[in-house]
Amino acid sequence: TCHHKFKISFSGCPIDCFRTTEMDLGFQGQMEPKWNEETCVGCTLCAKACQEGAIVSNKDGKPVYDASKCIYCADCIRVCPTESWMEKRRGWAVRVGGKHGRHPLAAFKVADLVPGEKTFEIIQKTVEWYKENGIGRERIGETIRRLGVEKFKEDVLSNGSKT
């Protein structure tokens, strides 16, 4: 098999300057927040800063957090004047199968909050998976669309992986 391109990108923040959604494999920095109720003064800055609607203020100004809406951007942590929002976990969102150009494809998000020490293992397993499964000049996104994102996740991200 002769694969002709494989682009990898790392982007440290939610603005995604290095276009992880348009790369064969992309890693985007994430930070999961946790809230300390005792130090919160109810200023509502966190709710105003959260563009995803993951934090809204109750009638007392205290935040109500909906983890299902959180993109782990850490805006709430950065804006909090009392440090009531803190880092719980730091890691990387993993995206695979994107490309830009004449026929762009959006990457699949396959994992959240992956520890930094796992990124090189994921890169290695992804390249091995692509070598084994890609056909001709097919890009990895096309391979994933042909075989299914669940197969990719099972083969590359699961602990019982054969690759």
PDB file of N, CA and C in Angstrom, residues 33-138:
ATOM      1  N   PRO A  33     -13.053  21.138  34.160  1.00  0.00           N
ATOM      2  CA  PRO A  33     -13.142  21.963  35.364  1.00  0.00           C
ATOM      3  C   PRO A  33     -13.815  21.246  36.535  1.00  0.00           C
ATOM      4  N   LYS A  34     -13.494  21.715  37.719  1.00  0.00           N
ATOM      5  CA  LYS A  34     -14.253  21.323  38.909  1.00  0.00           C
ATOM      6  C   LYS A  34     -14.512  22.597  39.707  1.00  0.00           C
ATOM      7  N   TRP A  35     -15.604  22.603  40.444  1.00  0.00           N
ATOM      8  CA  TRP A  35     -16.056  23.808  41.136  1.00  0.00           C
ATOM      9  C   TRP A  35     -16.001  23.618  42.637  1.00  0.00           C
ATOM     10  N   ASN A  36     -15.494  24.631  43.335  1.00  0.00           N
ATOM     11  CA  ASN A  36     -15.453  24.645  44.791  1.00  0.00           C
ATOM     12  C   ASN A  36     -16.504  25.635  45.278  1.00  0.00           C
ATOM     13  N   GLU A  37     -17.598  25.134  45.777  1.00  0.00           N
ATOM     14  CA  GLU A  37     -18.725  25.975  46.192  1.00  0.00           C
ATOM     15  C   GLU A  37     -18.357  26.926  47.331  1.00  0.00           C
ATOM     16  N   GLU A  38     -17.480  26.493  48.227  1.00  0.00           N
ATOM     17  CA  GLU A  38     -17.161  27.300  49.408  1.00  0.00           C
ATOM     18  C   GLU A  38     -16.492  28.628  49.088  1.00  0.00           C
ATOM     19  N   THR A  39     -15.706  28.684  48.019  1.00  0.00           N
ATOM     20  CA  THR A  39     -14.997  29.932  47.702  1.00  0.00           C
ATOM     21  C   THR A  39     -15.732  30.788  46.676  1.00  0.00           C
ATOM     22  N   CYS A  40     -16.815  30.272  46.108  1.00  0.00           N
ATOM     23  CA  CYS A  40     -17.571  30.999  45.079  1.00  0.00           C
ATOM     24  C   CYS A  40     -18.354  32.155  45.704  1.00  0.00           C
ATOM     25  N   VAL A  41     -18.250  33.333  45.073  1.00  0.00           N
ATOM     26  CA  VAL A  41     -18.967  34.518  45.560  1.00  0.00           C
ATOM     27  C   VAL A  41     -20.212  34.827  44.726  1.00  0.00           C
ATOM     28  N   GLY A  42     -20.497  34.006  43.735  1.00  0.00           N
ATOM     29  CA  GLY A  42     -21.701  34.198  42.917  1.00  0.00           C
ATOM     30  C   GLY A  42     -21.623  35.371  41.962  1.00  0.00           C
ATOM     31  N   CYS A  43     -20.437  35.641  41.434  1.00  0.00           N
ATOM     32  CA  CYS A  43     -20.249  36.802  40.544  1.00  0.00           C
ATOM     33  C   CYS A  43     -20.828  36.592  39.146  1.00  0.00           C
ATOM     34  N   THR A  44     -21.096  35.377  38.744  1.00  0.00           N
ATOM     35  CA  THR A  44     -21.660  34.949  37.448  1.00  0.00           C
ATOM     36  C   THR A  44     -20.706  35.103  36.261  1.00  0.00           C
ATOM     37  N   LEU A  45     -19.445  35.448  36.509  1.00  0.00           N
ATOM     38  CA  LEU A  45     -18.495  35.589  35.397  1.00  0.00           C
ATOM     39  C   LEU A  45     -18.306  34.275  34.641  1.00  0.00           C
ATOM     40  N   CYS A  46     -18.323  33.163  35.350  1.00  0.00           N
ATOM     41  CA  CYS A  46     -18.133  31.867  34.692  1.00  0.00           C
ATOM     42  C   CYS A  46     -19.272  31.580  33.718  1.00  0.00           C
ATOM     43  N   ALA A  47     -20.492  31.859  34.122  1.00  0.00           N
ATOM     44  CA  ALA A  47     -21.649  31.630  33.250  1.00  0.00           C
ATOM     45  C   ALA A  47     -21.600  32.544  32.032  1.00  0.00           C
ATOM     46  N   LYS A  48     -21.164  33.781  32.224  1.00  0.00           N
ATOM     47  CA  LYS A  48     -21.047  34.719  31.102  1.00  0.00           C
ATOM     48  C   LYS A  48     -19.936  34.303  30.147  1.00  0.00           C
ATOM     49  N   ALA A  49     -18.863  33.715  30.677  1.00  0.00           N
ATOM     50  CA  ALA A  49     -17.730  33.307  29.847  1.00  0.00           C
ATOM     51  C   ALA A  49     -17.994  32.020  29.076  1.00  0.00           C
ATOM     52  N   CYS A  50     -18.897  31.185  29.573  1.00  0.00           N
ATOM     53  CA  CYS A  50     -19.140  29.881  28.952  1.00  0.00           C
ATOM     54  C   CYS A  50     -20.010  30.039  27.706  1.00  0.00           C
ATOM     55  N   GLN A  51     -19.387  29.921  26.551  1.00  0.00           N
ATOM     56  CA  GLN A  51     -20.091  30.081  25.277  1.00  0.00           C
ATOM     57  C   GLN A  51     -20.886  28.841  24.883  1.00  0.00           C
ATOM     58  N   GLU A  52     -20.696  27.750  25.603  1.00  0.00           N
ATOM     59  CA  GLU A  52     -21.371  26.493  25.265  1.00  0.00           C
ATOM     60  C   GLU A  52     -22.658  26.290  26.058  1.00  0.00           C
ATOM     61  N   GLY A  53     -22.908  27.131  27.053  1.00  0.00           N
ATOM     62  CA  GLY A  53     -24.086  26.954  27.895  1.00  0.00           C
ATOM     63  C   GLY A  53     -23.930  25.850  28.920  1.00  0.00           C
ATOM     64  N   ALA A  54     -22.688  25.429  29.185  1.00  0.00           N
ATOM     65  CA  ALA A  54     -22.439  24.381  30.171  1.00  0.00           C
ATOM     66  C   ALA A  54     -22.559  24.914  31.594  1.00  0.00           C
ATOM     67  N   ILE A  55     -22.453  26.235  31.750  1.00  0.00           N
ATOM     68  CA  ILE A  55     -22.607  26.860  33.065  1.00  0.00           C
ATOM     69  C   ILE A  55     -23.673  27.940  32.960  1.00  0.00           C
ATOM     70  N   VAL A  56     -24.669  27.847  33.815  1.00  0.00           N
ATOM     71  CA  VAL A  56     -25.680  28.901  33.949  1.00  0.00           C
ATOM     72  C   VAL A  56     -25.734  29.266  35.427  1.00  0.00           C
ATOM     73  N   SER A  57     -26.204  30.459  35.719  1.00  0.00           N
ATOM     74  CA  SER A  57     -26.289  30.901  37.116  1.00  0.00           C
ATOM     75  C   SER A  57     -27.684  30.657  37.668  1.00  0.00           C
ATOM     76  N   ASN A  58     -27.727  30.213  38.920  1.00  0.00           N
ATOM     77  CA  ASN A  58     -29.028  30.085  39.580  1.00  0.00           C
ATOM     78  C   ASN A  58     -29.433  31.455  40.136  1.00  0.00           C
ATOM     79  N   LYS A  59     -30.523  31.539  40.863  1.00  0.00           N
ATOM     80  CA  LYS A  59     -31.033  32.839  41.342  1.00  0.00           C
ATOM     81  C   LYS A  59     -30.082  33.526  42.315  1.00  0.00           C
ATOM     82  N   ASP A  60     -29.192  32.765  42.951  1.00  0.00           N
ATOM     83  CA  ASP A  60     -28.215  33.344  43.875  1.00  0.00           C
ATOM     84  C   ASP A  60     -26.895  33.684  43.188  1.00  0.00           C
ATOM     85  N   GLY A  61     -26.833  33.494  41.878  1.00  0.00           N
ATOM     86  CA  GLY A  61     -25.605  33.751  41.141  1.00  0.00           C
ATOM     87  C   GLY A  61     -24.636  32.586  41.140  1.00  0.00           C
ATOM     88  N   LYS A  62     -24.972  31.517  41.825  1.00  0.00           N
ATOM     89  CA  LYS A  62     -24.087  30.346  41.877  1.00  0.00           C
ATOM     90  C   LYS A  62     -24.206  29.561  40.572  1.00  0.00           C
ATOM     91  N   PRO A  63     -23.095  28.994  40.109  1.00  0.00           N
ATOM     92  CA  PRO A  63     -23.133  28.262  38.846  1.00  0.00           C
ATOM     93  C   PRO A  63     -23.811  26.898  38.956  1.00  0.00           C
ATOM     94  N   VAL A  64     -24.492  26.538  37.881  1.00  0.00           N
ATOM     95  CA  VAL A  64     -25.048  25.200  37.705  1.00  0.00           C
ATOM     96  C   VAL A  64     -24.345  24.644  36.470  1.00  0.00           C
ATOM     97  N   TYR A  65     -23.623  23.550  36.652  1.00  0.00           N
ATOM     98  CA  TYR A  65     -22.745  22.999  35.613  1.00  0.00           C
ATOM     99  C   TYR A  65     -23.385  21.787  34.949  1.00  0.00           C
ATOM    100  N   ASP A  66     -23.427  21.801  33.615  1.00  0.00           N
ATOM    101  CA  ASP A  66     -23.928  20.676  32.823  1.00  0.00           C
ATOM    102  C   ASP A  66     -22.750  20.098  32.043  1.00  0.00           C
ATOM    103  N   ALA A  67     -22.152  19.036  32.571  1.00  0.00           N
ATOM    104  CA  ALA A  67     -20.955  18.443  31.974  1.00  0.00           C
ATOM    105  C   ALA A  67     -21.186  17.979  30.539  1.00  0.00           C
ATOM    106  N   SER A  68     -22.406  17.629  30.183  1.00  0.00           N
ATOM    107  CA  SER A  68     -22.678  17.137  28.828  1.00  0.00           C
ATOM    108  C   SER A  68     -22.494  18.223  27.768  1.00  0.00           C
ATOM    109  N   LYS A  69     -22.527  19.489  28.162  1.00  0.00           N
ATOM    110  CA  LYS A  69     -22.343  20.592  27.216  1.00  0.00           C
ATOM    111  C   LYS A  69     -20.915  21.132  27.208  1.00  0.00           C
ATOM    112  N   CYS A  70     -20.105  20.718  28.160  1.00  0.00           N
ATOM    113  CA  CYS A  70     -18.751  21.259  28.326  1.00  0.00           C
ATOM    114  C   CYS A  70     -17.817  20.748  27.226  1.00  0.00           C
ATOM    115  N   ILE A  71     -17.041  21.666  26.637  1.00  0.00           N
ATOM    116  CA  ILE A  71     -16.035  21.281  25.641  1.00  0.00           C
ATOM    117  C   ILE A  71     -14.631  21.322  26.240  1.00  0.00           C
ATOM    118  N   TYR A  72     -14.530  21.524  27.546  1.00  0.00           N
ATOM    119  CA  TYR A  72     -13.261  21.502  28.280  1.00  0.00           C
ATOM    120  C   TYR A  72     -12.298  22.598  27.829  1.00  0.00           C
ATOM    121  N   CYS A  73     -12.841  23.791  27.582  1.00  0.00           N
ATOM    122  CA  CYS A  73     -12.028  24.912  27.097  1.00  0.00           C
ATOM    123  C   CYS A  73     -11.319  25.670  28.209  1.00  0.00           C
ATOM    124  N   ALA A  74     -11.780  25.550  29.437  1.00  0.00           N
ATOM    125  CA  ALA A  74     -11.206  26.194  30.625  1.00  0.00           C
ATOM    126  C   ALA A  74     -11.479  27.690  30.712  1.00  0.00           C
ATOM    127  N   ASP A  75     -12.410  28.207  29.925  1.00  0.00           N
ATOM    128  CA  ASP A  75     -12.753  29.627  30.040  1.00  0.00           C
ATOM    129  C   ASP A  75     -13.256  29.949  31.446  1.00  0.00           C
ATOM    130  N   CYS A  76     -14.012  29.051  32.042  1.00  0.00           N
ATOM    131  CA  CYS A  76     -14.530  29.271  33.402  1.00  0.00           C
ATOM    132  C   CYS A  76     -13.388  29.362  34.414  1.00  0.00           C
ATOM    133  N   ILE A  77     -12.367  28.553  34.230  1.00  0.00           N
ATOM    134  CA  ILE A  77     -11.212  28.562  35.135  1.00  0.00           C
ATOM    135  C   ILE A  77     -10.451  29.874  34.999  1.00  0.00           C
ATOM    136  N   ARG A  78     -10.232  30.300  33.763  1.00  0.00           N
ATOM    137  CA  ARG A  78      -9.465  31.527  33.517  1.00  0.00           C
ATOM    138  C   ARG A  78     -10.157  32.772  34.059  1.00  0.00           C
ATOM    139  N   VAL A  79     -11.489  32.823  33.997  1.00  0.00           N
ATOM    140  CA  VAL A  79     -12.219  34.041  34.342  1.00  0.00           C
ATOM    141  C   VAL A  79     -12.555  34.146  35.838  1.00  0.00           C
ATOM    142  N   CYS A  80     -12.495  33.069  36.576  1.00  0.00           N
ATOM    143  CA  CYS A  80     -12.946  33.068  37.972  1.00  0.00           C
ATOM    144  C   CYS A  80     -11.996  33.861  38.879  1.00  0.00           C
ATOM    145  N   PRO A  81     -12.484  34.947  39.497  1.00  0.00           N
ATOM    146  CA  PRO A  81     -11.610  35.783  40.330  1.00  0.00           C
ATOM    147  C   PRO A  81     -11.256  35.155  41.681  1.00  0.00           C
ATOM    148  N   THR A  82     -12.004  34.149  42.118  1.00  0.00           N
ATOM    149  CA  THR A  82     -11.747  33.523  43.423  1.00  0.00           C
ATOM    150  C   THR A  82     -11.140  32.128  43.293  1.00  0.00           C
ATOM    151  N   GLU A  83     -10.820  31.732  42.071  1.00  0.00           N
ATOM    152  CA  GLU A  83     -10.273  30.400  41.784  1.00  0.00           C
ATOM    153  C   GLU A  83     -11.186  29.283  42.293  1.00  0.00           C
ATOM    154  N   SER A  84     -12.497  29.550  42.233  1.00  0.00           N
ATOM    155  CA  SER A  84     -13.472  28.519  42.606  1.00  0.00           C
ATOM    156  C   SER A  84     -13.586  27.449  41.530  1.00  0.00           C
ATOM    157  N   TRP A  85     -13.319  27.823  40.287  1.00  0.00           N
ATOM    158  CA  TRP A  85     -13.221  26.846  39.201  1.00  0.00           C
ATOM    159  C   TRP A  85     -11.751  26.485  39.073  1.00  0.00           C
ATOM    160  N   MET A  86     -11.459  25.181  39.147  1.00  0.00           N
ATOM    161  CA  MET A  86     -10.084  24.694  39.099  1.00  0.00           C
ATOM    162  C   MET A  86      -9.972  23.548  38.100  1.00  0.00           C
ATOM    163  N   GLU A  87      -8.736  23.219  37.781  1.00  0.00           N
ATOM    164  CA  GLU A  87      -8.482  22.090  36.889  1.00  0.00           C
ATOM    165  C   GLU A  87      -8.711  20.777  37.628  1.00  0.00           C
ATOM    166  N   LYS A  88      -9.564  19.957  37.049  1.00  0.00           N
ATOM    167  CA  LYS A  88      -9.766  18.599  37.561  1.00  0.00           C
ATOM    168  C   LYS A  88      -8.853  17.629  36.812  1.00  0.00           C
ATOM    169  N   ARG A  89      -8.841  17.787  35.486  1.00  0.00           N
ATOM    170  CA  ARG A  89      -8.060  16.913  34.605  1.00  0.00           C
ATOM    171  C   ARG A  89      -7.651  17.682  33.374  1.00  0.00           C
ATOM    172  N   ARG A  90      -6.487  17.358  32.838  1.00  0.00           N
ATOM    173  CA  ARG A  90      -5.995  17.978  31.613  1.00  0.00           C
ATOM    174  C   ARG A  90      -5.681  16.860  30.623  1.00  0.00           C
ATOM    175  N   GLY A  91      -5.951  17.110  29.357  1.00  0.00           N
ATOM    176  CA  GLY A  91      -5.659  16.095  28.350  1.00  0.00           C
ATOM    177  C   GLY A  91      -5.902  16.618  26.949  1.00  0.00           C
ATOM    178  N   TRP A  92      -6.114  15.697  26.035  1.00  0.00           N
ATOM    179  CA  TRP A  92      -6.267  16.033  24.616  1.00  0.00           C
ATOM    180  C   TRP A  92      -7.530  15.404  24.045  1.00  0.00           C
ATOM    181  N   ALA A  93      -8.241  16.173  23.238  1.00  0.00           N
ATOM    182  CA  ALA A  93      -9.279  15.607  22.382  1.00  0.00           C
ATOM    183  C   ALA A  93      -8.547  14.985  21.201  1.00  0.00           C
ATOM    184  N   VAL A  94      -8.973  13.817  20.766  1.00  0.00           N
ATOM    185  CA  VAL A  94      -8.343  13.142  19.629  1.00  0.00           C
ATOM    186  C   VAL A  94      -9.341  13.106  18.485  1.00  0.00           C
ATOM    187  N   ARG A  95      -8.891  13.604  17.330  1.00  0.00           N
ATOM    188  CA  ARG A  95      -9.714  13.591  16.120  1.00  0.00           C
ATOM    189  C   ARG A  95      -8.941  12.874  15.026  1.00  0.00           C
ATOM    190  N   VAL A  96      -9.663  12.136  14.204  1.00  0.00           N
ATOM    191  CA  VAL A  96      -9.006  11.387  13.141  1.00  0.00           C
ATOM    192  C   VAL A  96      -9.872  11.408  11.887  1.00  0.00           C
ATOM    193  N   GLY A  97      -9.205  11.463  10.739  1.00  0.00           N
ATOM    194  CA  GLY A  97      -9.902  11.314   9.470  1.00  0.00           C
ATOM    195  C   GLY A  97     -10.311  12.584   8.765  1.00  0.00           C
ATOM    196  N   GLY A  98      -9.803  13.722   9.196  1.00  0.00           N
ATOM    197  CA  GLY A  98     -10.160  14.967   8.520  1.00  0.00           C
ATOM    198  C   GLY A  98      -9.229  15.273   7.359  1.00  0.00           C
ATOM    199  N   LYS A  99      -9.655  16.178   6.506  1.00  0.00           N
ATOM    200  CA  LYS A  99      -8.787  16.704   5.451  1.00  0.00           C
ATOM    201  C   LYS A  99      -9.411  17.984   4.914  1.00  0.00           C
ATOM    202  N   HIS A 100      -8.561  18.844   4.361  1.00  0.00           N
ATOM    203  CA  HIS A 100      -9.075  20.052   3.718  1.00  0.00           C
ATOM    204  C   HIS A 100      -8.753  19.958   2.229  1.00  0.00           C
ATOM    205  N   GLY A 101      -9.118  20.946   1.486  1.00  0.00           N
ATOM    206  CA  GLY A 101      -8.855  20.922   0.054  1.00  0.00           C
ATOM    207  C   GLY A 101     -10.130  20.845  -0.757  1.00  0.00           C
ATOM    208  N   ARG A 102     -10.008  20.290  -1.933  1.00  0.00           N
ATOM    209  CA  ARG A 102     -11.120  20.235  -2.873  1.00  0.00           C
ATOM    210  C   ARG A 102     -12.323  19.463  -2.338  1.00  0.00           C
ATOM    211  N   HIS A 103     -12.053  18.362  -1.647  1.00  0.00           N
ATOM    212  CA  HIS A 103     -13.123  17.531  -1.083  1.00  0.00           C
ATOM    213  C   HIS A 103     -12.883  17.371   0.420  1.00  0.00           C
ATOM    214  N   PRO A 104     -13.168  18.417   1.201  1.00  0.00           N
ATOM    215  CA  PRO A 104     -12.858  18.366   2.636  1.00  0.00           C
ATOM    216  C   PRO A 104     -13.737  17.367   3.383  1.00  0.00           C
ATOM    217  N   LEU A 105     -13.165  16.831   4.437  1.00  0.00           N
ATOM    218  CA  LEU A 105     -13.879  15.929   5.341  1.00  0.00           C
ATOM    219  C   LEU A 105     -13.614  16.383   6.767  1.00  0.00           C
ATOM    220  N   ALA A 106     -14.631  16.402   7.591  1.00  0.00           N
ATOM    221  CA  ALA A 106     -14.453  16.720   9.006  1.00  0.00           C
ATOM    222  C   ALA A 106     -13.981  15.465   9.736  1.00  0.00           C
ATOM    223  N   ALA A 107     -13.038  15.659  10.629  1.00  0.00           N
ATOM    224  CA  ALA A 107     -12.513  14.540  11.409  1.00  0.00           C
ATOM    225  C   ALA A 107     -13.553  14.032  12.403  1.00  0.00           C
ATOM    226  N   PHE A 108     -13.417  12.775  12.764  1.00  0.00           N
ATOM    227  CA  PHE A 108     -14.227  12.177  13.823  1.00  0.00           C
ATOM    228  C   PHE A 108     -13.543  12.461  15.156  1.00  0.00           C
ATOM    229  N   LYS A 109     -14.301  12.929  16.148  1.00  0.00           N
ATOM    230  CA  LYS A 109     -13.741  13.029  17.500  1.00  0.00           C
ATOM    231  C   LYS A 109     -13.890  11.650  18.119  1.00  0.00           C
ATOM    232  N   VAL A 110     -12.760  11.029  18.471  1.00  0.00           N
ATOM    233  CA  VAL A 110     -12.795   9.656  18.960  1.00  0.00           C
ATOM    234  C   VAL A 110     -12.479   9.532  20.447  1.00  0.00           C
ATOM    235  N   ALA A 111     -11.979  10.606  21.069  1.00  0.00           N
ATOM    236  CA  ALA A 111     -11.675  10.543  22.501  1.00  0.00           C
ATOM    237  C   ALA A 111     -11.555  11.946  23.076  1.00  0.00           C
ATOM    238  N   ASP A 112     -11.801  12.058  24.366  1.00  0.00           N
ATOM    239  CA  ASP A 112     -11.639  13.301  25.120  1.00  0.00           C
ATOM    240  C   ASP A 112     -10.698  13.067  26.293  1.00  0.00           C
ATOM    241  N   LEU A 113      -9.990  14.115  26.669  1.00  0.00           N
ATOM    242  CA  LEU A 113      -9.154  14.148  27.866  1.00  0.00           C
ATOM    243  C   LEU A 113      -8.150  12.999  27.933  1.00  0.00           C
ATOM    244  N   VAL A 114      -7.541  12.689  26.799  1.00  0.00           N
ATOM    245  CA  VAL A 114      -6.503  11.661  26.740  1.00  0.00           C
ATOM    246  C   VAL A 114      -5.232  12.238  27.370  1.00  0.00           C
ATOM    247  N   PRO A 115      -4.615  11.535  28.319  1.00  0.00           N
ATOM    248  CA  PRO A 115      -3.395  12.048  28.941  1.00  0.00           C
ATOM    249  C   PRO A 115      -2.274  12.250  27.919  1.00  0.00           C
ATOM    250  N   GLY A 116      -1.466  13.263  28.146  1.00  0.00           N
ATOM    251  CA  GLY A 116      -0.383  13.593  27.224  1.00  0.00           C
ATOM    252  C   GLY A 116       0.549  12.438  26.934  1.00  0.00           C
ATOM    253  N   GLU A 117       0.814  11.609  27.934  1.00  0.00           N
ATOM    254  CA  GLU A 117       1.744  10.493  27.735  1.00  0.00           C
ATOM    255  C   GLU A 117       1.187   9.424  26.799  1.00  0.00           C
ATOM    256  N   LYS A 118      -0.102   9.475  26.478  1.00  0.00           N
ATOM    257  CA  LYS A 118      -0.713   8.500  25.561  1.00  0.00           C
ATOM    258  C   LYS A 118      -0.681   8.956  24.099  1.00  0.00           C
ATOM    259  N   THR A 119      -0.342  10.225  23.838  1.00  0.00           N
ATOM    260  CA  THR A 119      -0.452  10.738  22.469  1.00  0.00           C
ATOM    261  C   THR A 119       0.480  10.022  21.497  1.00  0.00           C
ATOM    262  N   PHE A 120       1.719   9.756  21.901  1.00  0.00           N
ATOM    263  CA  PHE A 120       2.644   9.101  20.974  1.00  0.00           C
ATOM    264  C   PHE A 120       2.221   7.666  20.674  1.00  0.00           C
ATOM    265  N   GLU A 121       1.672   6.989  21.662  1.00  0.00           N
ATOM    266  CA  GLU A 121       1.139   5.641  21.446  1.00  0.00           C
ATOM    267  C   GLU A 121      -0.023   5.679  20.447  1.00  0.00           C
ATOM    268  N   ILE A 122      -0.895   6.664  20.579  1.00  0.00           N
ATOM    269  CA  ILE A 122      -2.026   6.792  19.651  1.00  0.00           C
ATOM    270  C   ILE A 122      -1.530   7.098  18.244  1.00  0.00           C
ATOM    271  N   ILE A 123      -0.523   7.951  18.128  1.00  0.00           N
ATOM    272  CA  ILE A 123       0.048   8.251  16.807  1.00  0.00           C
ATOM    273  C   ILE A 123       0.591   6.970  16.181  1.00  0.00           C
ATOM    274  N   GLN A 124       1.388   6.230  16.938  1.00  0.00           N
ATOM    275  CA  GLN A 124       1.987   4.998  16.419  1.00  0.00           C
ATOM    276  C   GLN A 124       0.918   3.984  16.009  1.00  0.00           C
ATOM    277  N   LYS A 125      -0.067   3.760  16.853  1.00  0.00           N
ATOM    278  CA  LYS A 125      -1.119   2.785  16.544  1.00  0.00           C
ATOM    279  C   LYS A 125      -1.967   3.232  15.356  1.00  0.00           C
ATOM    280  N   THR A 126      -2.196   4.543  15.246  1.00  0.00           N
ATOM    281  CA  THR A 126      -2.982   5.058  14.118  1.00  0.00           C
ATOM    282  C   THR A 126      -2.246   4.833  12.806  1.00  0.00           C
ATOM    283  N   VAL A 127      -0.956   5.135  12.784  1.00  0.00           N
ATOM    284  CA  VAL A 127      -0.164   4.932  11.565  1.00  0.00           C
ATOM    285  C   VAL A 127      -0.126   3.447  11.199  1.00  0.00           C
ATOM    286  N   GLU A 128       0.067   2.577  12.189  1.00  0.00           N
ATOM    287  CA  GLU A 128       0.067   1.131  11.925  1.00  0.00           C
ATOM    288  C   GLU A 128      -1.286   0.677  11.374  1.00  0.00           C
ATOM    289  N   TRP A 129      -2.375   1.176  11.978  1.00  0.00           N
ATOM    290  CA  TRP A 129      -3.726   0.820  11.527  1.00  0.00           C
ATOM    291  C   TRP A 129      -3.942   1.258  10.085  1.00  0.00           C
ATOM    292  N   TYR A 130      -3.495   2.452   9.774  1.00  0.00           N
ATOM    293  CA  TYR A 130      -3.632   2.998   8.415  1.00  0.00           C
ATOM    294  C   TYR A 130      -2.835   2.162   7.419  1.00  0.00           C
ATOM    295  N   LYS A 131      -1.626   1.770   7.779  1.00  0.00           N
ATOM    296  CA  LYS A 131      -0.807   0.927   6.893  1.00  0.00           C
ATOM    297  C   LYS A 131      -1.488  -0.412   6.618  1.00  0.00           C
ATOM    298  N   GLU A 132      -2.108  -0.979   7.642  1.00  0.00           N
ATOM    299  CA  GLU A 132      -2.766  -2.284   7.503  1.00  0.00           C
ATOM    300  C   GLU A 132      -4.085  -2.211   6.736  1.00  0.00           C
ATOM    301  N   ASN A 133      -4.801  -1.099   6.854  1.00  0.00           N
ATOM    302  CA  ASN A 133      -6.170  -1.032   6.338  1.00  0.00           C
ATOM    303  C   ASN A 133      -6.385  -0.116   5.146  1.00  0.00           C
ATOM    304  N   GLY A 134      -5.466   0.813   4.913  1.00  0.00           N
ATOM    305  CA  GLY A 134      -5.625   1.736   3.798  1.00  0.00           C
ATOM    306  C   GLY A 134      -5.411   1.048   2.458  1.00  0.00           C
ATOM    307  N   ILE A 135      -6.092   1.534   1.442  1.00  0.00           N
ATOM    308  CA  ILE A 135      -5.966   0.974   0.096  1.00  0.00           C
ATOM    309  C   ILE A 135      -5.443   2.062  -0.832  1.00  0.00           C
ATOM    310  N   GLY A 136      -4.331   1.765  -1.496  1.00  0.00           N
ATOM    311  CA  GLY A 136      -3.776   2.708  -2.474  1.00  0.00           C
ATOM    312  C   GLY A 136      -3.510   4.075  -1.882  1.00  0.00           C
ATOM    313  N   ARG A 137      -3.988   5.107  -2.581  1.00  0.00           N
ATOM    314  CA  ARG A 137      -3.763   6.482  -2.136  1.00  0.00           C
ATOM    315  C   ARG A 137      -4.915   7.018  -1.280  1.00  0.00           C
ATOM    316  N   GLU A 138      -5.707   6.121  -0.760  1.00  0.00           N
ATOM    317  CA  GLU A 138      -6.833   6.477   0.100  1.00  0.00           C
ATOM    318  C   GLU A 138      -6.317   7.158   1.377  1.00  0.00           C
TER     319      GLU A 138
END
